[in-house]
Amino acid sequence: TKIFSDNLDLLGNESAVKIYNNVSIDYPTGSLLLADKIDYDFEKKHFKISMTAEDERVKMKIFK
């Protein structure tokens, strides 16, 4: 899995990273996900994806 973005905030004393501005996630299966922001927690191996579209919420489902 490859993640591309304009900005990434990674601090050595924190277990999380903030990835934002033009985020795209390219999965090995060929799937592509676009987002505004991703918060990833290294300890929990959990990420939160945020996407806004003209002040409306976006619903999505991810299947493994």
PDB file of N, H, CA, C and O in Angstrom:
ATOM      1  N   THR A   1       0.841  -1.175   0.000  1.00  0.00           N
ATOM      2  CA  THR A   1       0.000   0.000   0.000  1.00  0.00           C
ATOM      3  C   THR A   1       0.887   1.240   0.000  1.00  0.00           C
ATOM      4  O   THR A   1       1.825   1.340   0.791  1.00  0.00           O
ATOM      5  N   LYS A   2       0.588   2.183  -0.890  1.00  0.00           N
ATOM      6  H   LYS A   2      -0.174   2.102  -1.533  1.00  0.00           H
ATOM      7  CA  LYS A   2       1.352   3.427  -0.985  1.00  0.00           C
ATOM      8  C   LYS A   2       0.413   4.600  -0.714  1.00  0.00           C
ATOM      9  O   LYS A   2      -0.711   4.641  -1.215  1.00  0.00           O
ATOM     10  N   ILE A   3       0.894   5.552   0.088  1.00  0.00           N
ATOM     11  H   ILE A   3       1.807   5.519   0.494  1.00  0.00           H
ATOM     12  CA  ILE A   3       0.121   6.744   0.401  1.00  0.00           C
ATOM     13  C   ILE A   3       0.882   7.957  -0.113  1.00  0.00           C
ATOM     14  O   ILE A   3       2.073   8.113   0.156  1.00  0.00           O
ATOM     15  N   PHE A   4       0.188   8.813  -0.853  1.00  0.00           N
ATOM     16  H   PHE A   4      -0.780   8.687  -1.071  1.00  0.00           H
ATOM     17  CA  PHE A   4       0.765  10.037  -1.390  1.00  0.00           C
ATOM     18  C   PHE A   4      -0.022  11.235  -0.863  1.00  0.00           C
ATOM     19  O   PHE A   4      -1.241  11.153  -0.706  1.00  0.00           O
ATOM     20  N   SER A   5       0.664  12.348  -0.588  1.00  0.00           N
ATOM     21  H   SER A   5       1.654  12.414  -0.715  1.00  0.00           H
ATOM     22  CA  SER A   5      -0.014  13.555  -0.135  1.00  0.00           C
ATOM     23  C   SER A   5       0.906  14.753  -0.311  1.00  0.00           C
ATOM     24  O   SER A   5       2.093  14.608  -0.602  1.00  0.00           O
ATOM     25  N   ASP A   6       0.336  15.935  -0.131  1.00  0.00           N
ATOM     26  H   ASP A   6      -0.629  16.053   0.105  1.00  0.00           H
ATOM     27  CA  ASP A   6       1.133  17.155  -0.166  1.00  0.00           C
ATOM     28  C   ASP A   6       1.829  17.394   1.170  1.00  0.00           C
ATOM     29  O   ASP A   6       2.916  17.972   1.205  1.00  0.00           O
ATOM     30  N   ASN A   7       1.212  16.954   2.277  1.00  0.00           N
ATOM     31  H   ASN A   7       0.330  16.485   2.249  1.00  0.00           H
ATOM     32  CA  ASN A   7       1.759  17.205   3.613  1.00  0.00           C
ATOM     33  C   ASN A   7       1.686  15.971   4.489  1.00  0.00           C
ATOM     34  O   ASN A   7       0.765  15.161   4.380  1.00  0.00           O
ATOM     35  N   LEU A   8       2.694  15.842   5.376  1.00  0.00           N
ATOM     36  H   LEU A   8       3.441  16.500   5.465  1.00  0.00           H
ATOM     37  CA  LEU A   8       2.736  14.748   6.339  1.00  0.00           C
ATOM     38  C   LEU A   8       3.381  15.286   7.606  1.00  0.00           C
ATOM     39  O   LEU A   8       4.463  15.871   7.552  1.00  0.00           O
ATOM     40  N   ASP A   9       2.723  15.094   8.751  1.00  0.00           N
ATOM     41  H   ASP A   9       1.844  14.619   8.795  1.00  0.00           H
ATOM     42  CA  ASP A   9       3.274  15.503  10.039  1.00  0.00           C
ATOM     43  C   ASP A   9       3.595  14.249  10.834  1.00  0.00           C
ATOM     44  O   ASP A   9       2.698  13.498  11.217  1.00  0.00           O
ATOM     45  N   LEU A  10       4.885  14.026  11.081  1.00  0.00           N
ATOM     46  H   LEU A  10       5.614  14.636  10.770  1.00  0.00           H
ATOM     47  CA  LEU A  10       5.342  12.857  11.832  1.00  0.00           C
ATOM     48  C   LEU A  10       6.317  13.351  12.894  1.00  0.00           C
ATOM     49  O   LEU A  10       7.371  13.903  12.575  1.00  0.00           O
ATOM     50  N   LEU A  11       5.958  13.149  14.155  1.00  0.00           N
ATOM     51  H   LEU A  11       5.102  12.701  14.414  1.00  0.00           H
ATOM     52  CA  LEU A  11       6.812  13.544  15.265  1.00  0.00           C
ATOM     53  C   LEU A  11       7.370  12.296  15.933  1.00  0.00           C
ATOM     54  O   LEU A  11       6.633  11.343  16.186  1.00  0.00           O
ATOM     55  N   GLY A  12       8.649  12.299  16.214  1.00  0.00           N
ATOM     56  H   GLY A  12       9.247  13.073  16.009  1.00  0.00           H
ATOM     57  CA  GLY A  12       9.306  11.132  16.791  1.00  0.00           C
ATOM     58  C   GLY A  12       8.797  10.740  18.161  1.00  0.00           C
ATOM     59  O   GLY A  12       8.891   9.572  18.537  1.00  0.00           O
ATOM     60  N   ASN A  13       8.259  11.686  18.918  1.00  0.00           N
ATOM     61  H   ASN A  13       8.182  12.635  18.613  1.00  0.00           H
ATOM     62  CA  ASN A  13       7.796  11.373  20.264  1.00  0.00           C
ATOM     63  C   ASN A  13       6.309  11.014  20.313  1.00  0.00           C
ATOM     64  O   ASN A  13       5.758  10.837  21.399  1.00  0.00           O
ATOM     65  N   GLU A  14       5.659  10.906  19.168  1.00  0.00           N
ATOM     66  H   GLU A  14       6.107  11.049  18.285  1.00  0.00           H
ATOM     67  CA  GLU A  14       4.254  10.518  19.107  1.00  0.00           C
ATOM     68  C   GLU A  14       4.116   9.221  18.310  1.00  0.00           C
ATOM     69  O   GLU A  14       4.961   8.898  17.476  1.00  0.00           O
ATOM     70  N   SER A  15       3.049   8.495  18.577  1.00  0.00           N
ATOM     71  H   SER A  15       2.363   8.757  19.255  1.00  0.00           H
ATOM     72  CA  SER A  15       2.834   7.220  17.884  1.00  0.00           C
ATOM     73  C   SER A  15       1.823   7.370  16.751  1.00  0.00           C
ATOM     74  O   SER A  15       1.223   6.388  16.314  1.00  0.00           O
ATOM     75  N   ALA A  16       1.634   8.604  16.276  1.00  0.00           N
ATOM     76  H   ALA A  16       2.121   9.402  16.630  1.00  0.00           H
ATOM     77  CA  ALA A  16       0.647   8.841  15.226  1.00  0.00           C
ATOM     78  C   ALA A  16       1.243   9.750  14.150  1.00  0.00           C
ATOM     79  O   ALA A  16       2.228  10.454  14.376  1.00  0.00           O
ATOM     80  N   VAL A  17       0.621   9.712  12.987  1.00  0.00           N
ATOM     81  H   VAL A  17      -0.179   9.141  12.804  1.00  0.00           H
ATOM     82  CA  VAL A  17       1.028  10.565  11.872  1.00  0.00           C
ATOM     83  C   VAL A  17      -0.224  11.199  11.286  1.00  0.00           C
ATOM     84  O   VAL A  17      -1.285  10.576  11.247  1.00  0.00           O
ATOM     85  N   LYS A  18      -0.097  12.434  10.834  1.00  0.00           N
ATOM     86  H   LYS A  18       0.764  12.941  10.866  1.00  0.00           H
ATOM     87  CA  LYS A  18      -1.190  13.131  10.156  1.00  0.00           C
ATOM     88  C   LYS A  18      -0.776  13.333   8.704  1.00  0.00           C
ATOM     89  O   LYS A  18       0.277  13.902   8.420  1.00  0.00           O
ATOM     90  N   ILE A  19      -1.606  12.866   7.802  1.00  0.00           N
ATOM     91  H   ILE A  19      -2.462  12.403   8.033  1.00  0.00           H
ATOM     92  CA  ILE A  19      -1.360  12.968   6.368  1.00  0.00           C
ATOM     93  C   ILE A  19      -2.514  13.782   5.792  1.00  0.00           C
ATOM     94  O   ILE A  19      -3.677  13.439   6.004  1.00  0.00           O
ATOM     95  N   TYR A  20      -2.204  14.859   5.064  1.00  0.00           N
ATOM     96  H   TYR A  20      -1.259  15.137   4.892  1.00  0.00           H
ATOM     97  CA  TYR A  20      -3.285  15.732   4.612  1.00  0.00           C
ATOM     98  C   TYR A  20      -2.933  16.469   3.335  1.00  0.00           C
ATOM     99  O   TYR A  20      -1.772  16.535   2.930  1.00  0.00           O
ATOM    100  N   ASN A  21      -3.963  17.022   2.712  1.00  0.00           N
ATOM    101  H   ASN A  21      -4.906  16.969   3.041  1.00  0.00           H
ATOM    102  CA  ASN A  21      -3.900  17.775   1.449  1.00  0.00           C
ATOM    103  C   ASN A  21      -3.597  16.856   0.257  1.00  0.00           C
ATOM    104  O   ASN A  21      -2.471  16.393   0.074  1.00  0.00           O
ATOM    105  N   ASN A  22      -4.617  16.614  -0.525  1.00  0.00           N
ATOM    106  H   ASN A  22      -5.532  16.989  -0.377  1.00  0.00           H
ATOM    107  CA  ASN A  22      -4.510  15.787  -1.736  1.00  0.00           C
ATOM    108  C   ASN A  22      -3.975  14.387  -1.440  1.00  0.00           C
ATOM    109  O   ASN A  22      -2.987  13.952  -2.032  1.00  0.00           O
ATOM    110  N   VAL A  23      -4.627  13.696  -0.531  1.00  0.00           N
ATOM    111  H   VAL A  23      -5.430  14.048  -0.050  1.00  0.00           H
ATOM    112  CA  VAL A  23      -4.205  12.354  -0.130  1.00  0.00           C
ATOM    113  C   VAL A  23      -4.768  11.319  -1.093  1.00  0.00           C
ATOM    114  O   VAL A  23      -5.947  11.355  -1.447  1.00  0.00           O
ATOM    115  N   SER A  24      -3.912  10.404  -1.507  1.00  0.00           N
ATOM    116  H   SER A  24      -2.955  10.375  -1.219  1.00  0.00           H
ATOM    117  CA  SER A  24      -4.367   9.258  -2.294  1.00  0.00           C
ATOM    118  C   SER A  24      -3.681   8.008  -1.764  1.00  0.00           C
ATOM    119  O   SER A  24      -2.488   8.015  -1.460  1.00  0.00           O
ATOM    120  N   ILE A  25      -4.460   6.935  -1.660  1.00  0.00           N
ATOM    121  H   ILE A  25      -5.429   6.930  -1.907  1.00  0.00           H
ATOM    122  CA  ILE A  25      -3.946   5.653  -1.187  1.00  0.00           C
ATOM    123  C   ILE A  25      -4.081   4.668  -2.337  1.00  0.00           C
ATOM    124  O   ILE A  25      -5.177   4.449  -2.854  1.00  0.00           O
ATOM    125  N   ASP A  26      -2.977   4.085  -2.726  1.00  0.00           N
ATOM    126  H   ASP A  26      -2.087   4.263  -2.306  1.00  0.00           H
ATOM    127  CA  ASP A  26      -2.932   3.135  -3.828  1.00  0.00           C
ATOM    128  C   ASP A  26      -2.695   1.741  -3.244  1.00  0.00           C
ATOM    129  O   ASP A  26      -1.621   1.453  -2.716  1.00  0.00           O
ATOM    130  N   TYR A  27      -3.708   0.884  -3.344  1.00  0.00           N
ATOM    131  H   TYR A  27      -4.581   1.118  -3.772  1.00  0.00           H
ATOM    132  CA  TYR A  27      -3.607  -0.473  -2.817  1.00  0.00           C
ATOM    133  C   TYR A  27      -3.046  -1.418  -3.881  1.00  0.00           C
ATOM    134  O   TYR A  27      -3.227  -1.179  -5.075  1.00  0.00           O
ATOM    135  N   PRO A  28      -2.365  -2.491  -3.460  1.00  0.00           N
ATOM    136  CA  PRO A  28      -1.811  -3.460  -4.414  1.00  0.00           C
ATOM    137  C   PRO A  28      -2.873  -4.118  -5.299  1.00  0.00           C
ATOM    138  O   PRO A  28      -2.555  -4.618  -6.378  1.00  0.00           O
ATOM    139  N   THR A  29      -4.115  -4.119  -4.854  1.00  0.00           N
ATOM    140  H   THR A  29      -4.373  -3.712  -3.977  1.00  0.00           H
ATOM    141  CA  THR A  29      -5.200  -4.726  -5.627  1.00  0.00           C
ATOM    142  C   THR A  29      -5.626  -3.843  -6.800  1.00  0.00           C
ATOM    143  O   THR A  29      -6.432  -4.251  -7.636  1.00  0.00           O
ATOM    144  N   GLY A  30      -5.073  -2.627  -6.851  1.00  0.00           N
ATOM    145  H   GLY A  30      -4.418  -2.295  -6.172  1.00  0.00           H
ATOM    146  CA  GLY A  30      -5.444  -1.710  -7.919  1.00  0.00           C
ATOM    147  C   GLY A  30      -6.476  -0.691  -7.485  1.00  0.00           C
ATOM    148  O   GLY A  30      -6.849   0.187  -8.264  1.00  0.00           O
ATOM    149  N   SER A  31      -6.940  -0.796  -6.249  1.00  0.00           N
ATOM    150  H   SER A  31      -6.637  -1.509  -5.616  1.00  0.00           H
ATOM    151  CA  SER A  31      -7.922   0.157  -5.730  1.00  0.00           C
ATOM    152  C   SER A  31      -7.244   1.477  -5.388  1.00  0.00           C
ATOM    153  O   SER A  31      -6.080   1.511  -4.989  1.00  0.00           O
ATOM    154  N   LEU A  32      -7.989   2.554  -5.552  1.00  0.00           N
ATOM    155  H   LEU A  32      -8.934   2.526  -5.877  1.00  0.00           H
ATOM    156  CA  LEU A  32      -7.483   3.883  -5.238  1.00  0.00           C
ATOM    157  C   LEU A  32      -8.490   4.589  -4.356  1.00  0.00           C
ATOM    158  O   LEU A  32      -9.686   4.584  -4.646  1.00  0.00           O
ATOM    159  N   LEU A  33      -8.013   5.202  -3.274  1.00  0.00           N
ATOM    160  H   LEU A  33      -7.041   5.206  -3.039  1.00  0.00           H
ATOM    161  CA  LEU A  33      -8.874   5.943  -2.369  1.00  0.00           C
ATOM    162  C   LEU A  33      -8.345   7.372  -2.290  1.00  0.00           C
ATOM    163  O   LEU A  33      -7.143   7.582  -2.130  1.00  0.00           O
ATOM    164  N   LEU A  34      -9.240   8.357  -2.402  1.00  0.00           N
ATOM    165  H   LEU A  34     -10.217   8.186  -2.532  1.00  0.00           H
ATOM    166  CA  LEU A  34      -8.871   9.763  -2.296  1.00  0.00           C
ATOM    167  C   LEU A  34      -9.462  10.331  -1.020  1.00  0.00           C
ATOM    168  O   LEU A  34     -10.590   9.995  -0.660  1.00  0.00           O
ATOM    169  N   ALA A  35      -8.718  11.190  -0.327  1.00  0.00           N
ATOM    170  H   ALA A  35      -7.801  11.463  -0.619  1.00  0.00           H
ATOM    171  CA  ALA A  35      -9.184  11.764   0.937  1.00  0.00           C
ATOM    172  C   ALA A  35      -8.564  13.135   1.146  1.00  0.00           C
ATOM    173  O   ALA A  35      -7.616  13.521   0.462  1.00  0.00           O
ATOM    174  N   ASP A  36      -9.124  13.861   2.109  1.00  0.00           N
ATOM    175  H   ASP A  36      -9.895  13.547   2.664  1.00  0.00           H
ATOM    176  CA  ASP A  36      -8.564  15.149   2.504  1.00  0.00           C
ATOM    177  C   ASP A  36      -7.526  14.977   3.603  1.00  0.00           C
ATOM    178  O   ASP A  36      -6.528  15.696   3.648  1.00  0.00           O
ATOM    179  N   LYS A  37      -7.775  14.003   4.499  1.00  0.00           N
ATOM    180  H   LYS A  37      -8.586  13.418   4.462  1.00  0.00           H
ATOM    181  CA  LYS A  37      -6.898  13.840   5.657  1.00  0.00           C
ATOM    182  C   LYS A  37      -6.960  12.412   6.173  1.00  0.00           C
ATOM    183  O   LYS A  37      -8.013  11.774   6.146  1.00  0.00           O
ATOM    184  N   ILE A  38      -5.822  11.918   6.643  1.00  0.00           N
ATOM    185  H   ILE A  38      -4.967  12.436   6.665  1.00  0.00           H
ATOM    186  CA  ILE A  38      -5.761  10.609   7.291  1.00  0.00           C
ATOM    187  C   ILE A  38      -4.964  10.756   8.578  1.00  0.00           C
ATOM    188  O   ILE A  38      -3.874  11.326   8.577  1.00  0.00           O
ATOM    189  N   ASP A  39      -5.508  10.240   9.676  1.00  0.00           N
ATOM    190  H   ASP A  39      -6.394   9.776   9.677  1.00  0.00           H
ATOM    191  CA  ASP A  39      -4.796  10.148  10.945  1.00  0.00           C
ATOM    192  C   ASP A  39      -4.502   8.669  11.161  1.00  0.00           C
ATOM    193  O   ASP A  39      -5.422   7.852  11.202  1.00  0.00           O
ATOM    194  N   TYR A  40      -3.211   8.315  11.302  1.00  0.00           N
ATOM    195  H   TYR A  40      -2.464   8.978  11.269  1.00  0.00           H
ATOM    196  CA  TYR A  40      -2.828   6.917  11.480  1.00  0.00           C
ATOM    197  C   TYR A  40      -2.148   6.738  12.829  1.00  0.00           C
ATOM    198  O   TYR A  40      -1.229   7.482  13.170  1.00  0.00           O
ATOM    199  N   ASP A  41      -2.602   5.749  13.596  1.00  0.00           N
ATOM    200  H   ASP A  41      -3.349   5.145  13.318  1.00  0.00           H
ATOM    201  CA  ASP A  41      -2.034   5.419  14.895  1.00  0.00           C
ATOM    202  C   ASP A  41      -1.195   4.153  14.731  1.00  0.00           C
ATOM    203  O   ASP A  41      -1.727   3.085  14.427  1.00  0.00           O
ATOM    204  N   PHE A  42       0.122   4.277  14.933  1.00  0.00           N
ATOM    205  H   PHE A  42       0.554   5.144  15.180  1.00  0.00           H
ATOM    206  CA  PHE A  42       1.031   3.138  14.743  1.00  0.00           C
ATOM    207  C   PHE A  42       0.824   2.052  15.794  1.00  0.00           C
ATOM    208  O   PHE A  42       0.955   0.869  15.482  1.00  0.00           O
ATOM    209  N   GLU A  43       0.507   2.425  17.024  1.00  0.00           N
ATOM    210  H   GLU A  43       0.400   3.387  17.278  1.00  0.00           H
ATOM    211  CA  GLU A  43       0.325   1.435  18.081  1.00  0.00           C
ATOM    212  C   GLU A  43      -0.921   0.590  17.868  1.00  0.00           C
ATOM    213  O   GLU A  43      -0.882  -0.632  18.008  1.00  0.00           O
ATOM    214  N   LYS A  44      -2.020   1.242  17.531  1.00  0.00           N
ATOM    215  H   LYS A  44      -2.052   2.235  17.418  1.00  0.00           H
ATOM    216  CA  LYS A  44      -3.292   0.532  17.328  1.00  0.00           C
ATOM    217  C   LYS A  44      -3.429  -0.019  15.913  1.00  0.00           C
ATOM    218  O   LYS A  44      -4.309  -0.838  15.647  1.00  0.00           O
ATOM    219  N   LYS A  45      -2.561   0.428  15.004  1.00  0.00           N
ATOM    220  H   LYS A  45      -1.846   1.093  15.220  1.00  0.00           H
ATOM    221  CA  LYS A  45      -2.647   0.064  13.581  1.00  0.00           C
ATOM    222  C   LYS A  45      -4.038   0.392  13.044  1.00  0.00           C
ATOM    223  O   LYS A  45      -4.691  -0.424  12.393  1.00  0.00           O
ATOM    224  N   HIS A  46      -4.455   1.598  13.340  1.00  0.00           N
ATOM    225  H   HIS A  46      -3.924   2.260  13.869  1.00  0.00           H
ATOM    226  CA  HIS A  46      -5.797   2.071  12.995  1.00  0.00           C
ATOM    227  C   HIS A  46      -5.688   3.420  12.310  1.00  0.00           C
ATOM    228  O   HIS A  46      -4.897   4.266  12.725  1.00  0.00           O
ATOM    229  N   PHE A  47      -6.472   3.626  11.270  1.00  0.00           N
ATOM    230  H   PHE A  47      -7.115   2.938  10.933  1.00  0.00           H
ATOM    231  CA  PHE A  47      -6.466   4.944  10.644  1.00  0.00           C
ATOM    232  C   PHE A  47      -7.868   5.487  10.481  1.00  0.00           C
ATOM    233  O   PHE A  47      -8.835   4.745  10.309  1.00  0.00           O
ATOM    234  N   LYS A  48      -7.950   6.809  10.542  1.00  0.00           N
ATOM    235  H   LYS A  48      -7.165   7.412  10.682  1.00  0.00           H
ATOM    236  CA  LYS A  48      -9.213   7.523  10.392  1.00  0.00           C
ATOM    237  C   LYS A  48      -9.102   8.373   9.131  1.00  0.00           C
ATOM    238  O   LYS A  48      -8.181   9.179   8.995  1.00  0.00           O
ATOM    239  N   ILE A  49     -10.035   8.191   8.223  1.00  0.00           N
ATOM    240  H   ILE A  49     -10.783   7.536   8.334  1.00  0.00           H
ATOM    241  CA  ILE A  49     -10.029   8.907   6.949  1.00  0.00           C
ATOM    242  C   ILE A  49     -11.088   9.993   6.992  1.00  0.00           C
ATOM    243  O   ILE A  49     -12.232   9.740   7.370  1.00  0.00           O
ATOM    244  N   SER A  50     -10.702  11.209   6.601  1.00  0.00           N
ATOM    245  H   SER A  50      -9.772  11.414   6.295  1.00  0.00           H
ATOM    246  CA  SER A  50     -11.644  12.333   6.561  1.00  0.00           C
ATOM    247  C   SER A  50     -11.738  12.846   5.130  1.00  0.00           C
ATOM    248  O   SER A  50     -10.735  13.001   4.433  1.00  0.00           O
ATOM    249  N   MET A  51     -12.968  13.103   4.716  1.00  0.00           N
ATOM    250  H   MET A  51     -13.783  12.978   5.282  1.00  0.00           H
ATOM    251  CA  MET A  51     -13.209  13.634   3.374  1.00  0.00           C
ATOM    252  C   MET A  51     -14.402  14.560   3.442  1.00  0.00           C
ATOM    253  O   MET A  51     -15.441  14.197   3.992  1.00  0.00           O
ATOM    254  N   THR A  52     -14.268  15.735   2.897  1.00  0.00           N
ATOM    255  H   THR A  52     -13.423  16.030   2.449  1.00  0.00           H
ATOM    256  CA  THR A  52     -15.386  16.665   2.833  1.00  0.00           C
ATOM    257  C   THR A  52     -15.632  17.025   1.378  1.00  0.00           C
ATOM    258  O   THR A  52     -14.699  17.113   0.579  1.00  0.00           O
ATOM    259  N   ALA A  53     -16.870  17.227   1.053  1.00  0.00           N
ATOM    260  H   ALA A  53     -17.627  17.156   1.702  1.00  0.00           H
ATOM    261  CA  ALA A  53     -17.251  17.592  -0.310  1.00  0.00           C
ATOM    262  C   ALA A  53     -18.283  18.697  -0.240  1.00  0.00           C
ATOM    263  O   ALA A  53     -19.457  18.444   0.032  1.00  0.00           O
ATOM    264  N   GLU A  54     -17.858  19.894  -0.478  1.00  0.00           N
ATOM    265  H   GLU A  54     -16.904  20.100  -0.699  1.00  0.00           H
ATOM    266  CA  GLU A  54     -18.755  21.047  -0.484  1.00  0.00           C
ATOM    267  C   GLU A  54     -19.615  21.097   0.773  1.00  0.00           C
ATOM    268  O   GLU A  54     -20.836  21.229   0.695  1.00  0.00           O
ATOM    269  N   ASP A  55     -18.965  20.990   1.935  1.00  0.00           N
ATOM    270  H   ASP A  55     -17.973  20.883   1.997  1.00  0.00           H
ATOM    271  CA  ASP A  55     -19.623  21.074   3.234  1.00  0.00           C
ATOM    272  C   ASP A  55     -20.641  19.964   3.475  1.00  0.00           C
ATOM    273  O   ASP A  55     -21.557  20.144   4.278  1.00  0.00           O
ATOM    274  N   GLU A  56     -20.508  18.828   2.806  1.00  0.00           N
ATOM    275  H   GLU A  56     -19.764  18.682   2.153  1.00  0.00           H
ATOM    276  CA  GLU A  56     -21.385  17.682   3.019  1.00  0.00           C
ATOM    277  C   GLU A  56     -20.541  16.508   3.498  1.00  0.00           C
ATOM    278  O   GLU A  56     -19.358  16.415   3.171  1.00  0.00           O
ATOM    279  N   ARG A  57     -21.141  15.624   4.264  1.00  0.00           N
ATOM    280  H   ARG A  57     -22.102  15.700   4.530  1.00  0.00           H
ATOM    281  CA  ARG A  57     -20.435  14.424   4.715  1.00  0.00           C
ATOM    282  C   ARG A  57     -20.468  13.383   3.605  1.00  0.00           C
ATOM    283  O   ARG A  57     -21.426  13.304   2.837  1.00  0.00           O
ATOM    284  N   VAL A  58     -19.427  12.602   3.535  1.00  0.00           N
ATOM    285  H   VAL A  58     -18.649  12.667   4.159  1.00  0.00           H
ATOM    286  CA  VAL A  58     -19.312  11.539   2.546  1.00  0.00           C
ATOM    287  C   VAL A  58     -19.359  10.208   3.267  1.00  0.00           C
ATOM    288  O   VAL A  58     -18.602   9.984   4.211  1.00  0.00           O
ATOM    289  N   LYS A  59     -20.245   9.321   2.829  1.00  0.00           N
ATOM    290  H   LYS A  59     -20.860   9.503   2.062  1.00  0.00           H
ATOM    291  CA  LYS A  59     -20.331   7.978   3.413  1.00  0.00           C
ATOM    292  C   LYS A  59     -19.595   7.008   2.505  1.00  0.00           C
ATOM    293  O   LYS A  59     -19.654   7.115   1.280  1.00  0.00           O
ATOM    294  N   MET A  60     -18.899   6.057   3.124  1.00  0.00           N
ATOM    295  H   MET A  60     -18.852   5.971   4.119  1.00  0.00           H
ATOM    296  CA  MET A  60     -18.192   5.057   2.332  1.00  0.00           C
ATOM    297  C   MET A  60     -18.052   3.780   3.130  1.00  0.00           C
ATOM    298  O   MET A  60     -18.117   3.786   4.359  1.00  0.00           O
ATOM    299  N   LYS A  61     -17.861   2.698   2.425  1.00  0.00           N
ATOM    300  H   LYS A  61     -17.808   2.693   1.427  1.00  0.00           H
ATOM    301  CA  LYS A  61     -17.623   1.401   3.038  1.00  0.00           C
ATOM    302  C   LYS A  61     -16.359   0.821   2.425  1.00  0.00           C
ATOM    303  O   LYS A  61     -16.135   0.920   1.218  1.00  0.00           O
ATOM    304  N   ILE A  62     -15.541   0.217   3.267  1.00  0.00           N
ATOM    305  H   ILE A  62     -15.722   0.136   4.247  1.00  0.00           H
ATOM    306  CA  ILE A  62     -14.320  -0.423   2.797  1.00  0.00           C
ATOM    307  C   ILE A  62     -14.455  -1.903   3.067  1.00  0.00           C
ATOM    308  O   ILE A  62     -14.734  -2.311   4.195  1.00  0.00           O
ATOM    309  N   PHE A  63     -14.261  -2.702   2.052  1.00  0.00           N
ATOM    310  H   PHE A  63     -14.034  -2.371   1.136  1.00  0.00           H
ATOM    311  CA  PHE A  63     -14.348  -4.153   2.173  1.00  0.00           C
ATOM    312  C   PHE A  63     -12.979  -4.745   2.004  1.00  0.00           C
ATOM    313  O   PHE A  63     -12.210  -4.315   1.145  1.00  0.00           O
ATOM    314  N   LYS A  64     -12.665  -5.739   2.824  1.00  0.00           N
ATOM    315  H   LYS A  64     -13.290  -6.088   3.521  1.00  0.00           H
ATOM    316  CA  LYS A  64     -11.385  -6.450   2.696  1.00  0.00           C
ATOM    317  C   LYS A  64     -11.610  -7.761   2.016  1.00  0.00           C
ATOM    318  O   LYS A  64     -10.663  -8.520   1.808  1.00  0.00           O
TER     319      LYS A  64
END
